[in-house]
Amino acid sequence: MIVRKSSKLLLSSSREKEKLLPLLCRFFGRRKVAMLLLVILALFVFISGSFTVSKENTNVNVTLHIENVITTGKGMPGNSRTFPGLKEYRDDESSTKLKIRTRSDRTSHMFFPHHRHHFHPKLSTVRVPVKAFPSVHQCEKFAFPPPPPANPKRIGPRPCPVCYLPVEQAVAMMPSSPSVSPVVQSLTYILDENPTRTELFGGSEFGGYPSLTQRDDSFDVKESMKVHCGFVKGTKPGYQTGFDIDEADLAELEQSHEVIVASAIFGNYDIIQQPKNVSDLARKNIPFYMFIDEETEAYLKNSSVLVSGKWIGMWRIIVVRNIPYNDSRRNGKIPKLLLHRLFPNVRYSIWIDGKLQLVVDPYQVLERFLWRHNATFAISRHYRRYDVFEEAEANKAAGKYDNASIDRQIEFYRKEGLKPYSKAKLPITSDVPEGCAIIREHIPITNLFTCLWFNEVDRFTSRDQLSFSTVRDKLMEKVGWSVNMFLDCERRNFVIQKYHRELLEQMPPPAARHFKPVPSDGNTNGRAPIGKKAFTRRGRERKSGSKRHRKVTAGGRYSYSF
């Protein structure tokens, strides 16, 4: 028997539901109740997630080891897109260990093999927090952005985005052993206490006056070589060689380091720029060296910048005496190109001209331009010119050097076979570098390259852009090695170019702002009345004022394409 509810009961129950539903909506619709429920839900998710993570991390004990990165025998390492993998293995301690050299390590052993049998220096251990670094390089899928739209207000070259690894990951990508130096394994240098000039254009006493025959022999790459490389006088670089450094500073330069950053200012030509965005790890392990001459030292002391000690900010100041050239720019080429001679126990170096300010961590720069590409030498190409003949004409037009010397150098190279740059030279992307920043690993082949490059600067003009491609191409004919020439806009990403001192002194001081006087009354004591603007700048004035602070750069708009 089916008992049916009366219509009155059904009606009452439906009416109760209709009354209950708005009540519940009103209750749960209140903000405090909704927030309480959300907090309870979040706590539940957090507790369950923490339990899962702690359970998974109980057995985490990983030490990251980077596999040895070996330069390929042929091809263009600067154009390759290879990302060294990570090899994991278990260690007895529960923290990731990255083996890098600290500044307190004072061993005198070499980092790279000048000879077949080389030393392995004692490495210190720097502890960093345990982190599971991704097995895939996070910059592998980085897409180079399209060129920025044309802007008549910004006609000069501009920086472009660059993908850097976090500092700890960049350090982990450092190769565990030196790169292989193709062909040349032992490189020594010519010493001569009494060098004599045998030819009309044979360089300088500091360079040893190498003859043209000796120049040709230096490009014949062999397993064991002995070449001119400056510092021909004296028992060691910096001691009675014509580029003299105090003994205490020489002892500092002979210390062992994985990485250094170096720069120079001669003739009081630039203002010392302090690096930015340098990590604590780099501050602890990477020294910054600034070479200056006595003229620059006197200015710094008179201006109370260098009061006592040998430091200006992060830079360790190295004073050079008895400089060999009258041209300050040519003197600056000595530490720039012969850095491996001044620092015999350094593995990697970053050189920046005195007018530049480093704004990216050195480990990130090395990973981006050397280690990521299995390269041993990296330099940016000129943002506008690719051809040496065009670069020579630009130097003459700008008065960078006397025209007769430039013409003599270019004519010498033309007779040797130098031709205008063309796309037939690809994958070589340019014959003209922007040489104000050099990133390199100190191994015999790169040391030979910079020695021969310096010999050209010593023999001809100090404009190193003119001789770069000649030395590079002559070495490439003999060995499977090349230079990573990256875009100049990428260089402008990690260094900011400042004005030379002489240009700054010629610039007029910034115009003072003149504010419209505000009438005062007894209630405001000379201040603007509350609620009223004391000064309002018109749109035209604001536009013209912004132009005063815009940096003017010579040259056309930057082009990304080639």
XYZ file of C-alpha atoms in Angstrom:
562
model
C 0.000 0.000 0.000
C 1.471 3.290 -1.030
C 0.985 6.132 1.346
C 0.933 9.445 -0.344
C 1.811 12.612 1.382
C -0.820 15.178 1.476
C -0.533 18.165 -0.750
C -0.352 20.401 2.288
C 2.809 18.608 3.544
C 4.463 18.830 0.141
C 3.612 22.452 -0.092
C 5.009 23.191 3.357
C 8.258 21.345 2.666
C 8.795 23.222 -0.572
C 8.135 26.477 1.195
C 10.727 25.541 3.866
C 13.304 24.840 1.129
C 12.581 28.148 -0.486
C 13.165 29.870 2.860
C 16.332 27.835 3.640
C 18.072 28.493 0.290
C 18.239 32.281 0.625
C 19.365 31.839 4.228
C 22.285 29.605 3.181
C 23.239 31.922 0.336
C 23.141 34.862 2.695
C 25.305 32.959 5.217
C 27.942 31.727 2.804
C 27.861 34.931 0.858
C 29.309 36.884 3.723
C 32.908 37.882 3.192
C 34.221 36.729 6.531
C 32.762 33.244 6.145
C 34.047 32.941 2.576
C 37.523 34.041 3.606
C 37.499 31.564 6.503
C 36.627 28.703 4.171
C 39.359 29.744 1.729
C 41.957 29.876 4.517
C 40.962 26.413 5.740
C 41.212 25.054 2.195
C 44.629 26.671 1.656
C 45.975 25.256 4.915
C 44.806 21.799 3.924
C 46.541 22.018 0.534
C 49.739 23.424 2.106
C 49.963 20.687 4.750
C 49.367 17.912 2.230
C 51.908 19.431 -0.205
C 54.546 19.886 2.495
C 54.190 16.282 3.530
C 54.661 15.134 -0.050
C 57.729 17.349 -0.626
C 59.380 16.360 2.643
C 58.825 12.715 1.821
C 60.444 13.122 -1.599
C 63.415 15.121 -0.289
C 64.470 12.811 2.523
C 66.908 10.988 0.262
C 68.059 13.987 -1.811
C 71.843 14.127 -1.728
C 73.089 15.217 -5.151
C 76.385 16.743 -6.253
C 76.328 18.294 -9.710
C 79.292 17.597 -11.921
C 79.727 19.238 -15.299
C 81.131 16.973 -17.989
C 84.310 18.104 -19.619
C 83.632 20.568 -22.431
C 86.002 20.020 -25.343
C 86.292 22.423 -28.232
C 85.352 20.808 -31.524
C 88.130 20.263 -33.993
C 86.390 22.036 -36.898
C 83.477 24.343 -37.426
C 82.385 27.470 -35.737
C 81.969 27.019 -31.977
C 80.511 30.484 -31.701
C 77.552 29.478 -33.899
C 76.833 26.069 -32.403
C 73.849 25.525 -30.157
C 75.167 22.876 -27.794
C 74.236 22.691 -24.145
C 76.500 20.494 -22.009
C 74.521 18.010 -19.948
C 74.585 17.552 -16.222
C 75.938 14.404 -14.624
C 74.613 13.522 -11.178
C 76.229 11.337 -8.576
C 75.804 10.747 -4.844
C 78.016 12.398 -2.255
C 78.379 11.820 1.467
C 77.231 15.313 2.378
C 73.788 16.786 1.967
C 74.746 19.968 0.128
C 75.603 20.716 -3.458
C 79.308 21.413 -3.908
C 80.697 23.493 -6.742
C 84.446 23.316 -7.048
C 85.779 26.771 -7.827
C 88.817 28.706 -6.734
C 88.594 31.207 -3.920
C 90.746 34.308 -3.644
C 92.358 32.880 -0.503
C 93.823 29.978 -2.472
C 97.408 31.010 -3.150
C 98.834 27.991 -4.956
C 101.268 28.797 -7.747
C 100.346 25.902 -10.063
C 99.010 26.489 -13.560
C 95.420 25.911 -14.598
C 96.093 25.108 -18.211
C 98.709 22.958 -19.942
C 101.493 25.095 -21.336
C 103.192 21.725 -21.672
C 101.875 18.230 -22.027
C 102.389 17.472 -18.346
C 100.483 20.028 -16.334
C 99.550 20.511 -12.733
C 96.155 20.161 -11.139
C 95.765 22.915 -8.543
C 94.006 22.308 -5.295
C 90.419 23.418 -5.584
C 88.454 24.840 -2.699
C 84.834 23.965 -2.072
C 82.110 26.565 -2.048
C 78.813 25.384 -0.632
C 75.563 26.521 -2.136
C 72.035 25.452 -1.168
C 70.727 22.201 -2.595
C 68.866 22.895 -5.804
C 67.673 20.532 -8.501
C 69.001 22.283 -11.601
C 66.981 21.512 -14.735
C 68.508 18.885 -17.006
C 67.508 20.964 -20.047
C 69.214 24.298 -20.536
C 66.584 26.919 -19.816
C 67.912 29.225 -22.545
C 67.708 26.565 -25.245
C 64.281 27.752 -26.420
C 65.099 31.448 -26.082
C 63.987 33.198 -29.251
C 65.880 36.266 -30.357
C 63.345 39.090 -30.516
C 62.671 40.966 -33.757
C 64.366 44.338 -34.293
C 62.717 47.208 -32.440
C 60.545 49.517 -34.506
C 62.143 52.533 -36.097
C 62.371 55.446 -33.721
C 63.784 58.765 -34.977
C 64.546 59.744 -31.370
C 66.859 56.729 -30.867
C 69.146 56.474 -33.874
C 72.182 54.829 -32.270
C 72.910 51.176 -31.415
C 70.894 49.684 -28.589
C 71.202 46.622 -26.365
C 69.073 43.569 -27.055
C 67.692 40.909 -24.683
C 70.080 38.128 -23.662
C 69.165 34.927 -21.821
C 71.481 34.348 -18.846
C 71.413 31.429 -16.445
C 71.076 32.140 -12.721
C 74.506 32.607 -11.164
C 74.611 29.255 -9.351
C 73.657 27.390 -12.510
C 76.191 29.382 -14.523
C 78.940 28.377 -12.089
C 77.835 24.760 -12.381
C 78.311 24.954 -16.155
C 82.018 25.778 -15.803
C 84.075 23.009 -17.482
C 85.896 20.860 -14.968
C 89.148 20.881 -16.976
C 90.796 23.158 -19.575
C 89.636 23.023 -23.156
C 91.782 21.222 -25.684
C 94.177 23.526 -27.519
C 94.317 22.430 -31.176
C 97.833 21.731 -32.479
C 99.826 24.102 -30.256
C 100.503 22.611 -26.835
C 103.641 24.389 -25.653
C 103.975 28.141 -26.062
C 107.037 30.073 -24.896
C 108.170 33.632 -25.499
C 111.258 35.301 -26.944
C 113.482 37.204 -24.500
C 116.129 39.687 -25.661
C 117.925 42.108 -23.377
C 119.204 44.186 -26.306
C 116.662 44.116 -29.140
C 117.723 45.925 -32.302
C 115.647 47.237 -35.188
C 116.450 45.515 -38.476
C 113.626 46.913 -40.631
C 112.025 50.289 -41.141
C 108.659 49.246 -39.702
C 109.594 46.587 -37.202
C 107.648 47.434 -34.072
C 109.131 48.672 -30.796
C 111.808 47.828 -28.275
C 109.105 46.536 -25.918
C 107.921 44.142 -28.621
C 111.451 43.085 -29.606
C 111.464 44.366 -33.212
C 110.320 41.098 -34.819
C 111.381 40.844 -38.473
C 108.972 39.997 -41.281
C 110.519 36.545 -41.483
C 109.879 35.986 -37.796
C 106.349 37.298 -38.307
C 105.676 34.757 -41.046
C 107.143 31.937 -38.944
C 104.853 32.827 -36.039
C 101.798 31.965 -38.166
C 103.170 28.487 -38.910
C 101.335 26.786 -36.055
C 103.192 23.859 -34.521
C 102.935 21.744 -31.406
C 105.752 23.662 -29.716
C 106.257 27.348 -30.517
C 108.341 30.306 -29.390
C 107.099 33.740 -30.459
C 107.449 37.433 -29.737
C 104.853 38.522 -27.203
C 106.042 41.785 -25.650
C 108.053 41.951 -22.415
C 111.212 40.862 -24.269
C 113.462 42.460 -21.638
C 113.665 41.432 -18.008
C 113.251 38.131 -16.239
C 109.442 38.200 -16.128
C 106.575 40.406 -17.358
C 106.292 43.578 -15.319
C 109.846 43.529 -13.966
C 112.345 45.775 -15.789
C 110.537 45.211 -19.083
C 109.364 48.728 -19.894
C 105.937 48.045 -18.379
C 107.041 47.900 -14.753
C 104.887 46.925 -11.802
C 105.768 47.012 -8.109
C 106.915 43.707 -6.635
C 103.976 43.561 -4.227
C 101.562 43.961 -7.137
C 103.461 41.391 -9.196
C 103.034 38.898 -6.372
C 99.312 39.617 -6.463
C 99.134 39.052 -10.223
C 100.846 35.672 -9.899
C 98.116 34.278 -7.644
C 95.881 31.520 -9.001
C 92.289 32.298 -9.926
C 89.624 30.600 -11.970
C 88.235 33.916 -13.241
C 89.383 37.538 -13.231
C 87.995 40.801 -14.623
C 90.527 43.355 -15.855
C 90.549 46.863 -17.273
C 92.955 49.792 -17.726
C 93.028 53.588 -17.848
C 96.151 55.288 -19.209
C 96.666 58.992 -19.747
C 93.808 59.770 -17.351
C 91.537 59.093 -20.306
C 88.490 57.598 -18.559
C 86.630 57.583 -15.257
C 86.630 54.367 -13.228
C 83.220 52.703 -13.443
C 82.075 50.426 -10.618
C 80.525 47.073 -11.644
C 76.883 46.406 -10.828
C 74.745 43.308 -10.269
C 77.745 41.241 -9.163
C 76.712 38.261 -7.027
C 78.125 37.553 -3.584
C 79.728 34.413 -5.012
C 81.559 36.443 -7.665
C 82.571 39.129 -5.171
C 84.158 36.436 -3.037
C 85.962 34.533 -5.786
C 86.579 36.887 -8.734
C 89.104 39.740 -8.350
C 88.757 42.935 -10.387
C 92.046 44.543 -11.536
C 92.435 48.063 -12.898
C 95.787 49.021 -14.511
C 96.649 52.725 -14.417
C 99.731 54.798 -15.216
C 101.361 57.419 -13.025
C 99.434 60.262 -14.671
C 96.125 58.648 -13.799
C 97.388 57.796 -10.307
C 98.293 61.448 -9.662
C 94.850 62.611 -10.757
C 93.102 60.059 -8.541
C 95.186 61.110 -5.548
C 94.632 64.831 -6.157
C 90.892 64.274 -6.472
C 90.885 62.240 -3.218
C 89.545 59.167 -5.009
C 92.650 57.123 -4.224
C 93.506 58.291 -0.717
C 95.190 55.251 0.763
C 95.511 51.591 -0.027
C 95.127 50.026 -3.451
C 91.365 49.802 -3.834
C 88.726 51.936 -5.491
C 85.425 50.219 -4.905
C 85.698 46.703 -6.294
C 88.807 47.465 -8.353
C 92.273 46.475 -7.168
C 94.498 49.243 -8.544
C 97.752 48.215 -10.267
C 100.070 51.149 -11.031
C 102.305 50.742 -14.098
C 105.545 52.701 -14.375
C 107.977 53.272 -17.241
C 105.323 52.734 -19.890
C 106.855 51.924 -23.299
C 104.738 54.025 -25.695
C 103.899 57.693 -26.009
C 100.399 56.765 -27.158
C 98.166 55.979 -24.161
C 95.832 53.895 -26.301
C 98.716 51.720 -27.471
C 99.850 51.268 -23.868
C 96.341 50.082 -23.082
C 96.728 47.267 -25.618
C 99.405 45.632 -23.433
C 97.129 44.423 -20.622
C 94.229 44.030 -23.059
C 95.974 41.576 -25.398
C 98.751 40.238 -23.148
C 96.644 39.519 -20.105
C 97.838 35.907 -20.039
C 101.420 37.119 -19.573
C 100.532 39.366 -16.646
C 98.341 36.654 -15.070
C 100.152 33.354 -15.665
C 97.891 31.373 -13.307
C 94.424 32.407 -14.445
C 91.989 30.207 -16.317
C 89.345 32.651 -17.615
C 89.375 36.418 -18.038
C 86.940 39.144 -18.981
C 88.489 42.327 -20.340
C 86.505 45.551 -20.527
C 87.823 48.929 -21.648
C 88.041 51.662 -19.043
C 85.017 53.489 -20.481
C 82.729 50.486 -19.858
C 80.675 49.550 -16.816
C 80.016 45.869 -16.208
C 76.346 45.331 -15.276
C 76.025 41.513 -15.439
C 77.645 38.939 -13.172
C 80.945 37.617 -14.638
C 79.884 33.973 -14.249
C 76.775 34.652 -16.318
C 78.833 36.372 -19.019
C 81.269 33.457 -19.253
C 78.473 30.902 -19.419
C 76.601 32.829 -22.073
C 79.463 33.553 -24.473
C 82.020 30.782 -23.815
C 80.748 27.693 -22.035
C 77.362 27.524 -23.769
C 79.050 27.477 -27.176
C 82.115 25.379 -26.316
C 84.153 28.450 -27.286
C 87.502 29.622 -25.946
C 87.527 33.191 -27.287
C 84.586 35.557 -27.697
C 84.344 39.125 -28.924
C 81.480 41.172 -30.355
C 81.440 42.285 -33.938
C 81.063 45.907 -34.934
C 77.455 47.031 -34.923
C 77.672 48.623 -38.353
C 80.790 47.668 -40.316
C 81.927 44.215 -41.413
C 84.722 45.111 -43.818
C 88.284 46.104 -42.846
C 88.601 48.527 -45.773
C 85.480 50.372 -44.638
C 86.745 50.375 -41.044
C 90.036 51.909 -42.196
C 88.222 54.713 -44.031
C 86.042 55.352 -40.975
C 89.144 55.584 -38.777
C 90.706 58.088 -41.154
C 87.543 60.180 -41.313
C 87.290 60.253 -37.509
C 90.978 61.096 -37.051
C 91.657 57.978 -34.989
C 95.205 57.701 -36.356
C 97.300 59.403 -38.997
C 96.104 58.512 -42.463
C 99.522 57.552 -43.839
C 100.018 54.834 -41.202
C 96.527 53.439 -41.771
C 97.051 53.367 -45.534
C 100.415 51.650 -45.105
C 98.887 48.928 -42.920
C 95.919 48.280 -45.223
C 98.143 48.190 -48.296
C 100.402 45.644 -46.571
C 97.397 43.425 -45.806
C 96.017 43.849 -49.323
C 99.276 42.569 -50.798
C 99.053 39.602 -48.430
C 95.633 38.753 -49.830
C 93.147 40.727 -47.756
C 89.876 41.170 -49.635
C 86.692 43.063 -48.841
C 84.300 41.103 -46.700
C 81.492 39.249 -48.459
C 78.915 36.610 -47.606
C 81.154 34.049 -49.266
C 83.139 34.136 -46.043
C 80.271 32.715 -43.991
C 79.999 31.230 -41.381
C 82.482 33.977 -40.427
C 80.111 36.823 -39.695
C 82.445 39.828 -39.686
C 86.028 40.976 -40.176
C 85.653 43.955 -37.808
C 85.277 43.454 -34.057
C 84.143 45.872 -31.399
C 87.201 45.134 -29.299
C 86.268 46.892 -26.068
C 85.222 43.618 -24.398
C 87.076 40.297 -24.710
C 86.043 37.025 -23.065
C 88.597 34.233 -23.224
C 89.988 31.057 -21.789
C 93.743 31.125 -21.278
C 94.958 28.106 -23.262
C 97.906 27.962 -25.703
C 95.883 28.638 -28.874
C 94.155 31.750 -27.494
C 97.424 32.949 -25.977
C 99.095 32.561 -29.375
C 96.265 34.474 -31.043
C 96.523 37.477 -28.729
C 100.341 37.461 -28.935
C 100.250 37.663 -32.729
C 97.459 40.221 -32.590
C 99.564 42.370 -30.280
C 102.559 42.050 -32.622
C 100.434 43.572 -35.401
C 99.395 46.443 -33.124
C 103.053 46.929 -32.182
C 104.231 46.920 -35.819
C 101.472 48.995 -37.417
C 98.783 51.234 -35.892
C 97.162 50.902 -32.462
C 93.757 50.391 -34.113
C 93.377 46.718 -33.272
C 90.169 46.408 -35.344
C 92.294 46.645 -38.493
C 94.546 43.681 -37.695
C 92.063 41.343 -35.997
C 90.801 39.451 -39.050
C 94.269 39.022 -40.563
C 95.574 37.206 -37.481
C 92.365 35.206 -37.047
C 92.234 34.017 -40.644
C 95.918 33.058 -40.757
C 95.452 30.863 -37.681
C 92.232 29.369 -39.027
C 94.131 28.220 -42.114
C 96.343 26.089 -39.857
C 94.091 24.842 -37.061
C 90.443 24.006 -36.445
C 89.777 26.953 -34.189
C 87.789 30.142 -34.474
C 86.362 33.055 -32.543
C 82.815 33.422 -31.254
C 81.777 36.783 -32.719
C 78.455 37.658 -31.124
C 76.187 40.620 -31.836
C 77.225 44.008 -30.578
C 73.745 44.542 -29.117
C 74.456 41.530 -26.879
C 77.657 43.184 -25.676
C 75.709 46.313 -24.866
C 73.523 44.147 -22.666
C 76.287 43.304 -20.174
C 78.365 46.518 -20.384
C 77.257 50.143 -20.475
C 79.396 52.481 -22.507
C 80.266 55.780 -20.831
C 81.824 58.972 -22.157
C 85.582 59.534 -22.127
C 86.776 62.050 -19.560
C 87.666 64.680 -22.174
C 84.135 64.561 -23.589
C 82.594 64.846 -20.141
C 84.728 67.896 -19.364
C 83.657 69.564 -22.614
C 79.968 69.029 -21.945
C 78.113 72.003 -20.463
C 76.662 71.507 -17.001
C 72.983 70.537 -16.928
C 70.686 73.541 -17.037
C 69.202 74.509 -13.695
C 65.473 74.252 -13.331
C 63.623 77.515 -12.750
C 60.412 77.158 -10.811
C 57.604 79.631 -10.977
C 57.419 81.544 -7.675
C 54.345 80.869 -5.608
C 52.738 83.831 -3.830
C 52.622 83.327 -0.122
C 50.271 84.525 2.514
C 50.298 84.600 6.258
C 48.667 81.193 6.607
C 51.085 79.197 4.453
C 54.422 80.770 5.500
C 55.671 80.907 1.938
C 54.422 77.420 0.953
C 51.822 76.640 -1.637
C 48.280 76.500 -0.292
C 47.036 73.008 0.452
C 45.163 71.507 -2.459
C 46.840 73.750 -5.046
C 49.795 72.829 -7.265
C 52.873 74.965 -6.670
C 54.330 74.296 -10.133
C 52.949 72.744 -13.277
C 55.266 72.058 -16.216
C 53.820 72.352 -19.675
C 54.026 69.508 -22.152
C 56.387 71.373 -24.496
C 58.782 72.178 -21.645
C 58.754 68.592 -20.454
C 59.519 67.319 -23.929
C 62.452 69.659 -24.463
C 63.818 68.984 -21.006
C 64.018 65.248 -21.666
C 66.234 65.876 -24.682
C 68.948 67.397 -22.539
C 69.585 64.056 -20.854
C 69.423 61.849 -23.923
C 72.790 60.395 -24.881
C 73.880 61.213 -28.423
C 75.492 58.320 -30.249
C 77.143 58.539 -33.647
C 76.158 56.166 -36.392
C 72.979 54.849 -37.935
C 70.197 52.830 -36.420
C 71.281 49.418 -35.183
C 70.593 46.518 -37.519
C 70.127 43.005 -36.210
C 70.205 41.274 -39.554
C 73.003 39.730 -41.509
